[in-house]
Amino acid sequence: MNAVRGSTPLRQDKRHPHPSAPPSPWPQRQHADLAPHTEAMSDFWPWDELAAGEELLYLRPGQKLDTLKKLRRGHWLVQAELDLHGYASEAARQQVAEFLHAAQQARRRCVRIIHGKGLSSKNAEPVLKLKLRNWLVQRDEVLAFSQARPADGGSGAVLVLLKSKRNP
């Protein structure tokens, strides 16, 4: 205390000017970037064809196997549904892209997509079933999907688990 005895305090202004935040080096996302893209949703994917009666199952690498088990057992409540009956492949692809985008924007976690069993299609085969599998695995927001339980559409529908959308 003796060292500062007799000194006069400096006059201090209580306000400190903070510099404004510098602009981000990353470009701001444009509205077009947020729209659903179908160009990346190819019909062709390196899978073997589905055998008759084979279930649709997929779990994104890095996800717990328990996630797929819970999805198959109906752990998550279905929060939205898309019915593709009557759609041609190209229109169905667009509908799926828009539906998944809207579901994630609305913070839906589990959705059902009805692709049909193909009973009224040529050769009585489910045309959209394999294509839907290919489209879904190419979407970043899809964590897992599973054939629906019989009460939820069985082999004519798929339950899709989506990534949680983070708050901005």
Tab-separated table of N, CA, C and O in Angstrom, residues 11-68:
chain	number	residue	atom	x	y	z
A	11	ARG	N	-8.187	8.612	-14.577
A	11	ARG	CA	-9.593	8.838	-14.883
A	11	ARG	C	-10.046	7.729	-15.831
A	11	ARG	O	-9.449	7.536	-16.893
A	12	GLN	N	-11.046	6.959	-15.437
A	12	GLN	CA	-11.494	5.824	-16.243
A	12	GLN	C	-12.896	6.053	-16.778
A	12	GLN	O	-13.784	6.461	-16.048
A	13	ASP	N	-13.021	5.803	-18.060
A	13	ASP	CA	-14.346	5.833	-18.675
A	13	ASP	C	-14.906	4.419	-18.507
A	13	ASP	O	-14.259	3.431	-18.866
A	14	LYS	N	-16.077	4.275	-17.940
A	14	LYS	CA	-16.661	2.963	-17.633
A	14	LYS	C	-17.030	2.170	-18.895
A	14	LYS	O	-17.167	0.967	-18.855
A	15	ARG	N	-17.200	2.850	-20.000
A	15	ARG	CA	-17.566	2.161	-21.238
A	15	ARG	C	-16.320	1.718	-21.988
A	15	ARG	O	-15.367	2.467	-22.113
A	16	HIS	N	-16.369	0.478	-22.454
A	16	HIS	CA	-15.272	-0.039	-23.260
A	16	HIS	C	-15.822	-0.344	-24.647
A	16	HIS	O	-16.763	-1.130	-24.797
A	17	PRO	N	-15.267	0.252	-25.675
A	17	PRO	CA	-15.797	-0.014	-27.028
A	17	PRO	C	-15.349	-1.392	-27.520
A	17	PRO	O	-14.163	-1.644	-27.682
A	18	HIS	N	-16.324	-2.284	-27.711
A	18	HIS	CA	-16.028	-3.609	-28.241
A	18	HIS	C	-16.114	-3.555	-29.756
A	18	HIS	O	-17.050	-2.992	-30.311
A	19	PRO	N	-15.151	-4.150	-30.408
A	19	PRO	CA	-15.220	-4.154	-31.879
A	19	PRO	C	-16.396	-5.017	-32.342
A	19	PRO	O	-16.768	-5.981	-31.685
A	20	SER	N	-16.980	-4.669	-33.466
A	20	SER	CA	-18.082	-5.472	-34.002
A	20	SER	C	-17.536	-6.814	-34.470
A	20	SER	O	-16.357	-6.947	-34.800
A	21	ALA	N	-18.404	-7.807	-34.482
A	21	ALA	CA	-17.983	-9.155	-34.890
A	21	ALA	C	-17.587	-9.134	-36.357
A	21	ALA	O	-18.300	-8.571	-37.198
A	22	PRO	N	-16.454	-9.743	-36.678
A	22	PRO	CA	-16.051	-9.775	-38.089
A	22	PRO	C	-17.005	-10.674	-38.875
A	22	PRO	O	-17.587	-11.603	-38.323
A	23	PRO	N	-17.171	-10.431	-40.144
A	23	PRO	CA	-18.058	-11.289	-40.939
A	23	PRO	C	-17.467	-12.697	-41.033
A	23	PRO	O	-16.252	-12.878	-41.018
A	24	SER	N	-18.360	-13.667	-41.104
A	24	SER	CA	-17.938	-15.058	-41.201
A	24	SER	C	-17.229	-15.294	-42.533
A	24	SER	O	-17.634	-14.757	-43.562
A	25	PRO	N	-16.168	-16.111	-42.522
A	25	PRO	CA	-15.506	-16.427	-43.798
A	25	PRO	C	-16.339	-17.376	-44.657
A	25	PRO	O	-16.062	-17.562	-45.827
A	26	TRP	N	-17.371	-17.993	-44.057
A	26	TRP	CA	-18.219	-18.917	-44.797
A	26	TRP	C	-19.386	-18.166	-45.400
A	26	TRP	O	-20.008	-17.349	-44.739
A	27	PRO	N	-19.702	-18.423	-46.651
A	27	PRO	CA	-20.827	-17.719	-47.276
A	27	PRO	C	-22.131	-18.111	-46.600
A	27	PRO	O	-22.287	-19.232	-46.134
A	28	GLN	N	-23.041	-17.178	-46.540
A	28	GLN	CA	-24.339	-17.476	-45.968
A	28	GLN	C	-25.103	-18.373	-46.920
A	28	GLN	O	-25.001	-18.254	-48.138
A	29	ARG	N	-25.855	-19.290	-46.338
A	29	ARG	CA	-26.644	-20.205	-47.164
A	29	ARG	C	-27.766	-19.442	-47.847
A	29	ARG	O	-28.465	-18.655	-47.234
A	30	GLN	N	-27.912	-19.695	-49.092
A	30	GLN	CA	-29.002	-19.106	-49.855
A	30	GLN	C	-30.213	-20.020	-49.749
A	30	GLN	O	-30.091	-21.209	-49.463
A	31	HIS	N	-31.379	-19.482	-50.004
A	31	HIS	CA	-32.607	-20.272	-49.917
A	31	HIS	C	-32.541	-21.490	-50.835
A	31	HIS	O	-33.005	-22.564	-50.482
A	32	ALA	N	-31.940	-21.353	-51.982
A	32	ALA	CA	-31.849	-22.471	-52.930
A	32	ALA	C	-31.047	-23.628	-52.347
A	32	ALA	O	-31.307	-24.784	-52.643
A	33	ASP	N	-30.062	-23.309	-51.497
A	33	ASP	CA	-29.267	-24.363	-50.888
A	33	ASP	C	-30.076	-25.179	-49.890
A	33	ASP	O	-29.728	-26.307	-49.585
A	34	LEU	N	-31.124	-24.599	-49.351
A	34	LEU	CA	-31.924	-25.274	-48.348
A	34	LEU	C	-33.036	-26.112	-48.955
A	34	LEU	O	-33.676	-26.875	-48.270
A	35	ALA	N	-33.274	-25.947	-50.238
A	35	ALA	CA	-34.336	-26.684	-50.906
A	35	ALA	C	-33.923	-28.143	-51.100
A	35	ALA	O	-32.743	-28.450	-51.168
A	36	PRO	N	-34.885	-29.039	-51.200
A	36	PRO	CA	-34.546	-30.443	-51.407
A	36	PRO	C	-33.924	-30.663	-52.787
A	36	PRO	O	-34.362	-30.065	-53.767
A	37	HIS	N	-32.901	-31.474	-52.845
A	37	HIS	CA	-32.239	-31.784	-54.111
A	37	HIS	C	-32.536	-33.218	-54.490
A	37	HIS	O	-32.359	-34.123	-53.692
A	38	THR	N	-32.963	-33.409	-55.720
A	38	THR	CA	-33.211	-34.767	-56.189
A	38	THR	C	-32.097	-35.258	-57.094
A	38	THR	O	-32.028	-36.442	-57.374
A	39	GLU	N	-31.202	-34.352	-57.533
A	39	GLU	CA	-30.142	-34.769	-58.444
A	39	GLU	C	-29.248	-35.837	-57.803
A	39	GLU	O	-28.722	-36.705	-58.471
A	40	ALA	N	-29.064	-35.752	-56.484
A	40	ALA	CA	-28.194	-36.693	-55.791
A	40	ALA	C	-28.908	-37.996	-55.457
A	40	ALA	O	-28.307	-38.894	-54.901
A	41	MET	N	-30.181	-38.087	-55.793
A	41	MET	CA	-30.947	-39.285	-55.474
A	41	MET	C	-31.039	-40.182	-56.705
A	41	MET	O	-32.009	-40.145	-57.446
A	42	SER	N	-30.029	-40.996	-56.886
A	42	SER	CA	-29.970	-41.873	-58.039
A	42	SER	C	-30.847	-43.107	-57.839
A	42	SER	O	-30.997	-43.609	-56.727
A	43	ASP	N	-31.399	-43.602	-58.940
A	43	ASP	CA	-32.152	-44.848	-58.893
A	43	ASP	C	-31.211	-46.035	-58.738
A	43	ASP	O	-31.608	-47.089	-58.271
A	44	PHE	N	-29.995	-45.850	-59.149
A	44	PHE	CA	-29.046	-46.958	-59.184
A	44	PHE	C	-28.057	-46.827	-58.042
A	44	PHE	O	-27.465	-45.776	-57.822
A	45	TRP	N	-27.903	-47.892	-57.328
A	45	TRP	CA	-27.013	-47.921	-56.176
A	45	TRP	C	-26.389	-49.301	-56.163
A	45	TRP	O	-27.019	-50.271	-56.579
A	46	PRO	N	-25.184	-49.444	-55.679
A	46	PRO	CA	-24.517	-50.756	-55.767
A	46	PRO	C	-25.065	-51.792	-54.785
A	46	PRO	O	-24.401	-52.209	-53.862
A	47	TRP	N	-26.313	-52.168	-54.949
A	47	TRP	CA	-26.919	-53.210	-54.132
A	47	TRP	C	-27.220	-54.400	-55.034
A	47	TRP	O	-27.369	-54.270	-56.229
A	48	ASP	N	-27.408	-55.507	-54.421
A	48	ASP	CA	-28.016	-56.615	-55.138
A	48	ASP	C	-29.508	-56.330	-55.152
A	48	ASP	O	-30.012	-55.580	-54.317
A	49	GLU	N	-30.199	-56.929	-56.069
A	49	GLU	CA	-31.650	-56.748	-56.121
A	49	GLU	C	-32.268	-57.344	-54.859
A	49	GLU	O	-31.720	-58.252	-54.249
A	50	LEU	N	-33.428	-56.818	-54.484
A	50	LEU	CA	-34.144	-57.373	-53.345
A	50	LEU	C	-34.748	-58.711	-53.739
A	50	LEU	O	-35.357	-58.835	-54.808
A	51	ALA	N	-34.573	-59.690	-52.890
A	51	ALA	CA	-35.225	-60.968	-53.120
A	51	ALA	C	-36.695	-60.818	-52.757
A	51	ALA	O	-37.071	-59.926	-51.990
A	52	ALA	N	-37.522	-61.673	-53.318
A	52	ALA	CA	-38.961	-61.597	-53.035
A	52	ALA	C	-39.184	-61.722	-51.527
A	52	ALA	O	-38.651	-62.615	-50.880
A	53	GLY	N	-39.927	-60.797	-50.964
A	53	GLY	CA	-40.236	-60.827	-49.550
A	53	GLY	C	-39.152	-60.279	-48.642
A	53	GLY	O	-39.315	-60.267	-47.431
A	54	GLU	N	-38.031	-59.825	-49.201
A	54	GLU	CA	-36.935	-59.310	-48.374
A	54	GLU	C	-37.316	-57.954	-47.770
A	54	GLU	O	-37.943	-57.128	-48.417
A	55	GLU	N	-36.935	-57.771	-46.509
A	55	GLU	CA	-37.256	-56.538	-45.802
A	55	GLU	C	-36.322	-55.406	-46.193
A	55	GLU	O	-35.159	-55.634	-46.507
A	56	LEU	N	-36.849	-54.201	-46.138
A	56	LEU	CA	-36.017	-53.013	-46.287
A	56	LEU	C	-35.426	-52.697	-44.923
A	56	LEU	O	-36.162	-52.469	-43.965
A	57	LEU	N	-34.115	-52.702	-44.820
A	57	LEU	CA	-33.428	-52.371	-43.575
A	57	LEU	C	-32.180	-51.579	-43.900
A	57	LEU	O	-31.461	-51.908	-44.847
A	58	TYR	N	-31.915	-50.545	-43.119
A	58	TYR	CA	-30.698	-49.766	-43.312
A	58	TYR	C	-30.367	-49.039	-42.019
A	58	TYR	O	-31.267	-48.524	-41.339
A	59	LEU	N	-29.085	-49.024	-41.695
A	59	LEU	CA	-28.590	-48.276	-40.551
A	59	LEU	C	-27.334	-47.552	-41.002
A	59	LEU	O	-26.380	-48.184	-41.466
A	60	ARG	N	-27.360	-46.227	-40.905
A	60	ARG	CA	-26.208	-45.421	-41.317
A	60	ARG	C	-24.993	-45.823	-40.488
A	60	ARG	O	-25.103	-46.010	-39.284
A	61	PRO	N	-23.830	-45.975	-41.123
A	61	PRO	CA	-22.612	-46.304	-40.373
A	61	PRO	C	-22.389	-45.306	-39.235
A	61	PRO	O	-22.607	-44.107	-39.390
A	62	GLY	N	-21.999	-45.829	-38.087
A	62	GLY	CA	-21.762	-44.992	-36.918
A	62	GLY	C	-22.940	-44.951	-35.966
A	62	GLY	O	-22.828	-44.457	-34.853
A	63	GLN	N	-24.094	-45.473	-36.400
A	63	GLN	CA	-25.280	-45.504	-35.538
A	63	GLN	C	-25.298	-46.817	-34.755
A	63	GLN	O	-24.778	-47.835	-35.208
A	64	LYS	N	-25.899	-46.794	-33.580
A	64	LYS	CA	-25.990	-47.990	-32.743
A	64	LYS	C	-26.988	-48.972	-33.341
A	64	LYS	O	-28.041	-48.574	-33.835
A	65	LEU	N	-26.668	-50.247	-33.270
A	65	LEU	CA	-27.561	-51.294	-33.761
A	65	LEU	C	-28.894	-51.250	-33.027
A	65	LEU	O	-29.949	-51.547	-33.591
A	66	ASP	N	-28.862	-50.811	-31.779
A	66	ASP	CA	-30.068	-50.679	-30.976
A	66	ASP	C	-31.067	-49.716	-31.631
A	66	ASP	O	-32.278	-49.872	-31.495
A	67	THR	N	-30.562	-48.722	-32.359
A	67	THR	CA	-31.424	-47.748	-33.049
A	67	THR	C	-32.321	-48.462	-34.054
A	67	THR	O	-33.525	-48.203	-34.120
A	68	LEU	N	-31.748	-49.359	-34.827
A	68	LEU	CA	-32.526	-50.097	-35.828
A	68	LEU	C	-33.533	-51.019	-35.146
A	68	LEU	O	-34.675	-51.125	-35.585
